[in-house]
C-alpha atoms as an extended CHARMM CRD file, in Angstrom:
* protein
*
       206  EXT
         1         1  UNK       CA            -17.5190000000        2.6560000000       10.8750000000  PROA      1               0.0000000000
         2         2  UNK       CA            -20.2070000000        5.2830000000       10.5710000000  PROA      2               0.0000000000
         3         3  UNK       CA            -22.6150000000        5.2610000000        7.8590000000  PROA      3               0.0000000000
         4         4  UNK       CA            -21.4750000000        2.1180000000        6.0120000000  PROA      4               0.0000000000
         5         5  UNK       CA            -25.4130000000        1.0160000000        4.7660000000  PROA      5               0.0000000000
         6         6  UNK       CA            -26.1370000000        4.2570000000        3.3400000000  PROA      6               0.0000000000
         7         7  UNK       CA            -26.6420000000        3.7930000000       -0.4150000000  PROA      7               0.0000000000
         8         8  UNK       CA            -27.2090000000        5.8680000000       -3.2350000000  PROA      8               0.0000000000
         9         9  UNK       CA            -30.2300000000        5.1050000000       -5.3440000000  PROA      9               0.0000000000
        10        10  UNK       CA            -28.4730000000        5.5550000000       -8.6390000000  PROA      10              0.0000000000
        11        11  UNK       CA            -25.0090000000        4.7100000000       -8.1010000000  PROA      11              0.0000000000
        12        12  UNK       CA            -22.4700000000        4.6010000000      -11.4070000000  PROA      12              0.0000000000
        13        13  UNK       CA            -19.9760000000        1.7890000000      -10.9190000000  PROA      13              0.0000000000
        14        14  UNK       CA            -17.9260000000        0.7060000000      -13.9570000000  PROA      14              0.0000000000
        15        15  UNK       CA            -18.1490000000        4.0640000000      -15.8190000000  PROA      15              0.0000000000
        16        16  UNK       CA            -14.9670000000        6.2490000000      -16.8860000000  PROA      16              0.0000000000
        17        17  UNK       CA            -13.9650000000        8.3200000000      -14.2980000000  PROA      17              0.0000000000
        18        18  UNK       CA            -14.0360000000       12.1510000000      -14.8270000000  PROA      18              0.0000000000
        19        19  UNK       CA            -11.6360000000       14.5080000000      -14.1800000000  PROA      19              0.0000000000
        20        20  UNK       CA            -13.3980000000       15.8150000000      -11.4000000000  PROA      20              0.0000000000
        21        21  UNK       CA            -13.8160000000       12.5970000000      -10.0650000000  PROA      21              0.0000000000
        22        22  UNK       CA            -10.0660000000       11.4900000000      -10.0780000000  PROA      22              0.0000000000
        23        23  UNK       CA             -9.4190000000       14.7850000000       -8.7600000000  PROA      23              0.0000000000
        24        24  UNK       CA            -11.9980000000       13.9250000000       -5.6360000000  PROA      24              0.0000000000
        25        25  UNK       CA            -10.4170000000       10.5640000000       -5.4290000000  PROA      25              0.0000000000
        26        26  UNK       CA             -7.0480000000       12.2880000000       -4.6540000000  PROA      26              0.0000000000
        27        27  UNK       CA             -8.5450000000       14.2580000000       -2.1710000000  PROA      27              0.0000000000
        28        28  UNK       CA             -9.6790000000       11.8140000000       -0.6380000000  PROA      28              0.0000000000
        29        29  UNK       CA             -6.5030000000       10.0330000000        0.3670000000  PROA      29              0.0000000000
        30        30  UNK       CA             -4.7550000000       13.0900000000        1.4990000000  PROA      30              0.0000000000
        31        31  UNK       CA             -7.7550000000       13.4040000000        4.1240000000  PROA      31              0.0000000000
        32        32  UNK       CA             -8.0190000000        9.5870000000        5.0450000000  PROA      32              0.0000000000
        33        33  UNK       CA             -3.9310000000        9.7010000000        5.2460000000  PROA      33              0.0000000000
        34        34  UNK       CA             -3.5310000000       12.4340000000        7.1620000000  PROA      34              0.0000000000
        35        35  UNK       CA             -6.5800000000       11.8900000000        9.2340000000  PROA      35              0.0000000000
        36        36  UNK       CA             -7.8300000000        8.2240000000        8.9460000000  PROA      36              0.0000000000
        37        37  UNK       CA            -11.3270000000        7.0080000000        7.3410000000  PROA      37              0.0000000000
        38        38  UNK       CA            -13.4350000000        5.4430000000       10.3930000000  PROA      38              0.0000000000
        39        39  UNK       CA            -14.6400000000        8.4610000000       11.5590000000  PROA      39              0.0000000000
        40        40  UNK       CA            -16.2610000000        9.9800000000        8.9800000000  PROA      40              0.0000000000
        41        41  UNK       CA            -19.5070000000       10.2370000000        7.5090000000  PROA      41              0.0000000000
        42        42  UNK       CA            -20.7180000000       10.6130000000        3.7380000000  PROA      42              0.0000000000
        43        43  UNK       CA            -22.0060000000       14.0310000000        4.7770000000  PROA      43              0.0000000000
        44        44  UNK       CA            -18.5180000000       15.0620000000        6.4640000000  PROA      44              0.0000000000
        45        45  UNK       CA            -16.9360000000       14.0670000000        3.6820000000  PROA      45              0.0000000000
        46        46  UNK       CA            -19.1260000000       15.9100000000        0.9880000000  PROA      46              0.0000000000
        47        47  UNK       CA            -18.8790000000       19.2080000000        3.7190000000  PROA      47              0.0000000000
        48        48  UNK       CA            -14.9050000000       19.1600000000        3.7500000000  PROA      48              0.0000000000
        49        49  UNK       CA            -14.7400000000       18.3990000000       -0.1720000000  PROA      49              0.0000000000
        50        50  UNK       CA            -17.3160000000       21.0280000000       -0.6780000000  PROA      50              0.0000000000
        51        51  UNK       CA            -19.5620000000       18.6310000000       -2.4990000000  PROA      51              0.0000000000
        52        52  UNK       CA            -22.6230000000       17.0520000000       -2.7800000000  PROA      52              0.0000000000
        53        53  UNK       CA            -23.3410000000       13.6270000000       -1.1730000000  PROA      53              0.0000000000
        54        54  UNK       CA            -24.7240000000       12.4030000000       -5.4000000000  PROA      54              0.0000000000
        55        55  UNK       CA            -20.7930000000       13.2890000000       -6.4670000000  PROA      55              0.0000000000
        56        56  UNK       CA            -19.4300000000       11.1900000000       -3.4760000000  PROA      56              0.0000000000
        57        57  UNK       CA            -22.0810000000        8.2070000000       -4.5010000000  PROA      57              0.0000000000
        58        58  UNK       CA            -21.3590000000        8.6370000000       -8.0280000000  PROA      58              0.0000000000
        59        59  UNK       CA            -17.3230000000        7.3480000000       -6.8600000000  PROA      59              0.0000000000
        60        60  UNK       CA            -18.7710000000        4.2580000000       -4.7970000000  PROA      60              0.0000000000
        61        61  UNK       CA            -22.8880000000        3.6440000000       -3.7400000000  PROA      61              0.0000000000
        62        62  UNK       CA            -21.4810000000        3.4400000000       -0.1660000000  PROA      62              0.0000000000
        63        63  UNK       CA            -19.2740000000        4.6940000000        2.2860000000  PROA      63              0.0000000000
        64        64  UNK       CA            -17.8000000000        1.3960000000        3.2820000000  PROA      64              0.0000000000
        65        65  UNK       CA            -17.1160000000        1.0230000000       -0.8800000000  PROA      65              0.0000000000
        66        66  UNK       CA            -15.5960000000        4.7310000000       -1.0240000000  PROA      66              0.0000000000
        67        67  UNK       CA            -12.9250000000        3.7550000000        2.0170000000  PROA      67              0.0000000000
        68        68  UNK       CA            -12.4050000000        0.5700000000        0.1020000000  PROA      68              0.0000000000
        69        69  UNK       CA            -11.8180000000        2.8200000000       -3.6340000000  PROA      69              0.0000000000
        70        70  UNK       CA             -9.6770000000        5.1230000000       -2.0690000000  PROA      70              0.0000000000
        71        71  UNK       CA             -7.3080000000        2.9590000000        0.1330000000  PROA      71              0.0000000000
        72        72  UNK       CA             -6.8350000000        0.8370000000       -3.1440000000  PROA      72              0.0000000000
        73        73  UNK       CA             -5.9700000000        3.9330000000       -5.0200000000  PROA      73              0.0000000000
        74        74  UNK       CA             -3.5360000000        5.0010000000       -2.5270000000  PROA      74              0.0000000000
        75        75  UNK       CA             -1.8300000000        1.1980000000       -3.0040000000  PROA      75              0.0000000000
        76        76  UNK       CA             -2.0380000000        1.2980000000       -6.6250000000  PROA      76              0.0000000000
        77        77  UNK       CA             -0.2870000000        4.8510000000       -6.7590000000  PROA      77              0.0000000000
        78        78  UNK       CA              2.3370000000        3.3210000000       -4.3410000000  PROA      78              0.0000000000
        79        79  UNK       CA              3.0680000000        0.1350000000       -6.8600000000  PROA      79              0.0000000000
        80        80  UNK       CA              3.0540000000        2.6110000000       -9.6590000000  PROA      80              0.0000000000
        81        81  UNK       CA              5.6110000000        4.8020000000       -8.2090000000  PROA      81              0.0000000000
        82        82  UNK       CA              7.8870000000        2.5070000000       -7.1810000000  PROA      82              0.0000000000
        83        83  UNK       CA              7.7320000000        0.4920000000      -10.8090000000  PROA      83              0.0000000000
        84        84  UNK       CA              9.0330000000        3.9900000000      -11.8750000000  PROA      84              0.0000000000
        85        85  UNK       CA             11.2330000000        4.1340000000       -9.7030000000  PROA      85              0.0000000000
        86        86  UNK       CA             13.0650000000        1.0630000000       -9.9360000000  PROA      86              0.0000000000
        87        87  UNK       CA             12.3870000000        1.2840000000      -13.8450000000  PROA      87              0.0000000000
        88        88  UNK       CA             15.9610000000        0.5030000000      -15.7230000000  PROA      88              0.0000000000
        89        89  UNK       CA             18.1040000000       -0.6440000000      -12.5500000000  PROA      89              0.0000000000
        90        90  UNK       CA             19.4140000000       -4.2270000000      -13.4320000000  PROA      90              0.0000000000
        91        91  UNK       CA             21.6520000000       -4.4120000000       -9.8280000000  PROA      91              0.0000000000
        92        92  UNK       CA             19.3240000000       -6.9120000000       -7.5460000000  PROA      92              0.0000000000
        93        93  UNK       CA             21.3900000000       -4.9480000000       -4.5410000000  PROA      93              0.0000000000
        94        94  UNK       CA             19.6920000000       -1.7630000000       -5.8950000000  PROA      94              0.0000000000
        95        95  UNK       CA             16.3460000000       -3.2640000000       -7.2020000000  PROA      95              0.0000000000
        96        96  UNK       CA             15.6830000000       -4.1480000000       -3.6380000000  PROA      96              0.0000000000
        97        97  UNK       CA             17.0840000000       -0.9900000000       -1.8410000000  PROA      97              0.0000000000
        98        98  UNK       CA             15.0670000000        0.8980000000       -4.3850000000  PROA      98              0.0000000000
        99        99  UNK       CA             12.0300000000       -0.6720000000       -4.1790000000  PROA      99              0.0000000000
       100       100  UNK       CA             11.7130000000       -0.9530000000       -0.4370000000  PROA      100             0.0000000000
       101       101  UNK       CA             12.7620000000        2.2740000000       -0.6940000000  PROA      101             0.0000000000
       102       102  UNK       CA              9.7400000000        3.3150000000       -2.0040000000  PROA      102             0.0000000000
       103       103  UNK       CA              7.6330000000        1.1440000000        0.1450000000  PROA      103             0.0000000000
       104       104  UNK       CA              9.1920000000        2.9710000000        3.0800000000  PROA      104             0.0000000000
       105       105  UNK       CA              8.8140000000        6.4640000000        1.5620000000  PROA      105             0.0000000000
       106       106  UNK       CA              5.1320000000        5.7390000000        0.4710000000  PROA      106             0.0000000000
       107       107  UNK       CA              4.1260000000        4.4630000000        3.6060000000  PROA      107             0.0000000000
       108       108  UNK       CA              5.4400000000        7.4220000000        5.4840000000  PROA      108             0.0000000000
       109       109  UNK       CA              3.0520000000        9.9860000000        4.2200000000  PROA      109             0.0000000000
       110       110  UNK       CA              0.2680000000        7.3800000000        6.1990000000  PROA      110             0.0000000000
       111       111  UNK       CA             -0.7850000000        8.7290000000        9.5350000000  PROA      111             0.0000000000
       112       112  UNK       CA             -0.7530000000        6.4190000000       12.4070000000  PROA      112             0.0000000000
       113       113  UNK       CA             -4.9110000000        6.7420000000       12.6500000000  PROA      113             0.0000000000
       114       114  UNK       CA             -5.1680000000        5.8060000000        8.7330000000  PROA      114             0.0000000000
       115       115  UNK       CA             -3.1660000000        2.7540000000        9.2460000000  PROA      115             0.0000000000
       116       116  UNK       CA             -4.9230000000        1.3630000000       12.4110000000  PROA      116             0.0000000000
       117       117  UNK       CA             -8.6750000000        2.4560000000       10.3350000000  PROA      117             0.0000000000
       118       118  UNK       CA             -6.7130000000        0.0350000000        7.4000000000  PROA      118             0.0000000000
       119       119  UNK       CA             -6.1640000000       -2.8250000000       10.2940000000  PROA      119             0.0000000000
       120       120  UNK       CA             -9.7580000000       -2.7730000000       11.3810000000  PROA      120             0.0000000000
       121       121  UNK       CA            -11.4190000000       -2.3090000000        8.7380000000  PROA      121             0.0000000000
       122       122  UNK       CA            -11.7960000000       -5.9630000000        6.6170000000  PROA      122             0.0000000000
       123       123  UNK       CA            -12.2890000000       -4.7150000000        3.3910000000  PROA      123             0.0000000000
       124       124  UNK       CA             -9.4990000000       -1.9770000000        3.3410000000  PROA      124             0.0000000000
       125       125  UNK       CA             -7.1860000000       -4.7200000000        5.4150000000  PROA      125             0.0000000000
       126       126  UNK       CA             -7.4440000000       -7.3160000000        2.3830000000  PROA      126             0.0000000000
       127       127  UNK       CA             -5.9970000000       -4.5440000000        0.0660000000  PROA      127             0.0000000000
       128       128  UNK       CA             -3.3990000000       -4.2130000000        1.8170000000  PROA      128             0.0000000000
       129       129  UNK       CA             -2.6500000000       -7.4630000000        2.1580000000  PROA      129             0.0000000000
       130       130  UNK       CA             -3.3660000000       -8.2030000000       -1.7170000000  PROA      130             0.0000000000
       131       131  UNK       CA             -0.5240000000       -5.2650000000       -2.4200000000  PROA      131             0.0000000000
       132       132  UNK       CA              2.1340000000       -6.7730000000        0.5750000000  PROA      132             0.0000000000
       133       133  UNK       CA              1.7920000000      -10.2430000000       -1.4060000000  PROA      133             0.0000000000
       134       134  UNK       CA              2.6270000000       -8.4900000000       -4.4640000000  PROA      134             0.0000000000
       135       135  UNK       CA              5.8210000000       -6.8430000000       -2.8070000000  PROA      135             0.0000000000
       136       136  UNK       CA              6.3090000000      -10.1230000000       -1.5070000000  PROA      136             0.0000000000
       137       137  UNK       CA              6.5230000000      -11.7770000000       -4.6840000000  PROA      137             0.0000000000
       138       138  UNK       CA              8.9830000000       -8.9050000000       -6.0720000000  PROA      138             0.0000000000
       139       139  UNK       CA             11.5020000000       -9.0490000000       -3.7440000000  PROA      139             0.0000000000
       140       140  UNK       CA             11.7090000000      -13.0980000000       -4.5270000000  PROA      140             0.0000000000
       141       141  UNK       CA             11.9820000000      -11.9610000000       -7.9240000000  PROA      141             0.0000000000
       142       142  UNK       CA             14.8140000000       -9.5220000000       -6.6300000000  PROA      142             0.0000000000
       143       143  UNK       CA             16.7560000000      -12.2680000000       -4.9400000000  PROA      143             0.0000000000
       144       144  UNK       CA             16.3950000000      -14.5440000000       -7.2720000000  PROA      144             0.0000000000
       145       145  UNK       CA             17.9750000000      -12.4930000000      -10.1370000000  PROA      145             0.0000000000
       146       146  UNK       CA             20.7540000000      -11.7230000000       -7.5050000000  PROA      146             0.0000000000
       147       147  UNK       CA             21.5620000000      -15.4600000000       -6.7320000000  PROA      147             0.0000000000
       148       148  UNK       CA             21.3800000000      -15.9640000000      -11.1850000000  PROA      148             0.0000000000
       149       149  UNK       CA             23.6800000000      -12.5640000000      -11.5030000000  PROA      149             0.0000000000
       150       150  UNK       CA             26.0110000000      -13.6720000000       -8.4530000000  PROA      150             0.0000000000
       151       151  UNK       CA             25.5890000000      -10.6550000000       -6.4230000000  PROA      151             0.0000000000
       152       152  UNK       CA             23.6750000000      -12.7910000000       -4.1020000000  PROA      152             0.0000000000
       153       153  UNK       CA             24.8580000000      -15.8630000000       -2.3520000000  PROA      153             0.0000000000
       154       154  UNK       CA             22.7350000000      -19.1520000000       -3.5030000000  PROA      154             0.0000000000
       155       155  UNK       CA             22.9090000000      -20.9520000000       -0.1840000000  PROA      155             0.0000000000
       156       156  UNK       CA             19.9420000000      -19.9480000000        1.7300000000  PROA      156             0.0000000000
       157       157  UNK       CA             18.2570000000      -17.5680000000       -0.5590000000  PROA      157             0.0000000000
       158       158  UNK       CA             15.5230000000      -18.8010000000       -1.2340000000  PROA      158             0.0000000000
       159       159  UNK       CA             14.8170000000      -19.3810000000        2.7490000000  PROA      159             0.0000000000
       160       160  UNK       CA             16.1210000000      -15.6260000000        2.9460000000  PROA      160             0.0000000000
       161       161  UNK       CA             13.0990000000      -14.9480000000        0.4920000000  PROA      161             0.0000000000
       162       162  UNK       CA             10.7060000000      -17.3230000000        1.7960000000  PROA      162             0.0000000000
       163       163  UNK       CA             11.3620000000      -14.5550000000        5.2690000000  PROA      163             0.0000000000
       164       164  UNK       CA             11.1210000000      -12.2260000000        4.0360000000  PROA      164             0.0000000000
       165       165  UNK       CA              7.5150000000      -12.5720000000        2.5560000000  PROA      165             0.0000000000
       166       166  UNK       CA              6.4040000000      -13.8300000000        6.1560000000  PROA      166             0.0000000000
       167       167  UNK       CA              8.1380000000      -10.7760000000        7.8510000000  PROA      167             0.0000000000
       168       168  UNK       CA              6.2250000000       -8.5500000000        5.2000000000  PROA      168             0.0000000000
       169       169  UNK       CA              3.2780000000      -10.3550000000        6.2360000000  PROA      169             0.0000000000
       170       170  UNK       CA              4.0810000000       -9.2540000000        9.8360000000  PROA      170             0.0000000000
       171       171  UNK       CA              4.7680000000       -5.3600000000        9.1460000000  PROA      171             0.0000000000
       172       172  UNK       CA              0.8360000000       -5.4530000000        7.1940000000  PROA      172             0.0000000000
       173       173  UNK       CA             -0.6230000000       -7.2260000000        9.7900000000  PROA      173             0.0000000000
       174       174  UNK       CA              1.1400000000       -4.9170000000       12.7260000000  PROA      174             0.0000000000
       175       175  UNK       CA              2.6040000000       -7.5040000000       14.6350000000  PROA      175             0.0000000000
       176       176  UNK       CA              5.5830000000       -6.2210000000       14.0850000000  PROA      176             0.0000000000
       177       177  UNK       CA              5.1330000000       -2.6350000000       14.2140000000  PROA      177             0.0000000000
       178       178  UNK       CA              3.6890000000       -3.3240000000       17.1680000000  PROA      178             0.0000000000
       179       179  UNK       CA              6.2390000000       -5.4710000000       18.9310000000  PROA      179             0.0000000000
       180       180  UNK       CA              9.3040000000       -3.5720000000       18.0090000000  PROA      180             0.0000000000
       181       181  UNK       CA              7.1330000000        0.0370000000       18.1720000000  PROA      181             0.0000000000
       182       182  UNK       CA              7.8410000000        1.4800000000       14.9870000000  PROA      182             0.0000000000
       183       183  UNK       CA              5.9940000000        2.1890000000       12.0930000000  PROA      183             0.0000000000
       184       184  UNK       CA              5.3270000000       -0.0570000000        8.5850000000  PROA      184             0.0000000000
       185       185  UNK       CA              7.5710000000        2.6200000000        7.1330000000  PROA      185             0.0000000000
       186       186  UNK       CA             10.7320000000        2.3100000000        9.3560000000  PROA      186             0.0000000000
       187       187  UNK       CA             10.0710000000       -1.9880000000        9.3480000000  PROA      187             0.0000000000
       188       188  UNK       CA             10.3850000000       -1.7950000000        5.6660000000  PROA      188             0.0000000000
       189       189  UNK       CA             13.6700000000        0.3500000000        5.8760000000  PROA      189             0.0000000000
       190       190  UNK       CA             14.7220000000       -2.0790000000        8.4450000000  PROA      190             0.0000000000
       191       191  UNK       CA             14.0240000000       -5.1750000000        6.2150000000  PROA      191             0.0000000000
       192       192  UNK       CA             16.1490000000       -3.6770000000        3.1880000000  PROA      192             0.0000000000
       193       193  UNK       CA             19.2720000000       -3.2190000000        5.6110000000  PROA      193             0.0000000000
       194       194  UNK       CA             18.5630000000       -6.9770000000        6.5030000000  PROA      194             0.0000000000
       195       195  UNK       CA             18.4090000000       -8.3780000000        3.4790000000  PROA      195             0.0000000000
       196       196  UNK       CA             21.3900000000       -6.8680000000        1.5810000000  PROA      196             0.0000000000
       197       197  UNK       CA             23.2640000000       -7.5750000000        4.8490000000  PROA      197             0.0000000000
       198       198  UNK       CA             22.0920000000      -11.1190000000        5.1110000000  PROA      198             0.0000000000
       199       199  UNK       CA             22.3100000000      -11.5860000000        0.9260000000  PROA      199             0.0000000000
       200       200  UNK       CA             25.5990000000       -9.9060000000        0.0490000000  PROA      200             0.0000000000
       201       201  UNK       CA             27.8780000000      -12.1700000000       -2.0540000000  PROA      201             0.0000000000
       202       202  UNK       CA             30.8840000000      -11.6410000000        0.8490000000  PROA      202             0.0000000000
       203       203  UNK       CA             28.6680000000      -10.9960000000        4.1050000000  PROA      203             0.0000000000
       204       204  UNK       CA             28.0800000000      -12.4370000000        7.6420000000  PROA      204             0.0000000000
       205       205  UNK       CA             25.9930000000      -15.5440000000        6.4270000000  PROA      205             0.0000000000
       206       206  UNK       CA             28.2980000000      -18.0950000000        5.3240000000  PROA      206             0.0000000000
């Protein structure tokens, strides 16, 4: 990854961000989604944001930091989204069609390059896998409200759930994308349809 060391002399960590500065931030990830990070320099980057290098330092004293800042705010905008959208819904069926939903849909607008950059790239790669614990943890949430409503079959659910964290693990880490060729988008779609098929009260699991 290209000019990782390079360091502003006066960077500005921990301060309110600006409205210029969020507004930079979002730029960001439409650029490193559509065309990856790894590639880029701190002066590419200030040449196709028409800005100066000091604006880009004042967001993170280093490129390697900026990737990390901007891949976390494209997770964090993905968790936020989906808590909206799944906001209200008390059907565990729907909580978890919803929210993978949303995983699916977020992940889509991720370019195959940005994804791979995320994979090699340690820093950016432990985000991700901070956030795919998280959605781990709420679809066991999801399953276990089913199995308490009775939309969900007790027997085996909480193997079902303990699955499907390690198969989310597997769709971060690409082994499964990979494997089955297919992106993280289409291998979360994929896990919804195999969950509510293998959870449904009246189903093939028996």
């Amino acid at each position: 990854m290209a000019d990782l060391a390079s360091r502003s002399p006066r960077p500005s960590e921990g301060r309110r961000q600006t409205a210029r500065q969020r507004a930079l931030l979002t730029q960001l990830e439409d650029l490193f989604l559509a065309e990856g990070f790894a590639g880029f320099t701190l002066e590419d980057l200030a040449t196709r944001l028409r800005c100066s290098k000091s604006t880009l330092y004042a967001l993170a004293p280093s490129k390697e930091q900026l990737a990390v800042k901007v891949v976390a705010h494209f997770f964090k905008g993905a968790a936020d989204e989906i808590e909206r959208r799944i906001a209200g819904i008390d059907d565990a069926r729907k909580l978890i069609g919803e929210y993978l939903a949303g995983v699916s849909e977020y992940l889509s607008r991720a370019s195959a390059v940005f994804m791979a950059d995320i994979a090699e790239f340690a820093p950016a790669r432990a985000t991700y896998e901070l956030n795919s614990r998280a959605a781990a943890a709420r679809i066991r949430t999801f399953i276990a409200k089913g199995v308490r409503d009775g939309v969900f079959r007790e027997v085996k659910a909480k193997l079902i759930a303990e699955m499907a964290g390690m198969l989310i693990e597997g769709i971060q880490t690409g082994v499964l994308g990979a494997r089955a060729g297919v992106s993280d988008a289409d291998a979360f779609t994929a896990l919804s349809d195999l969950l509510l098929g293998g959870l449904a009260a009246e189903g093939p699991l028996s």
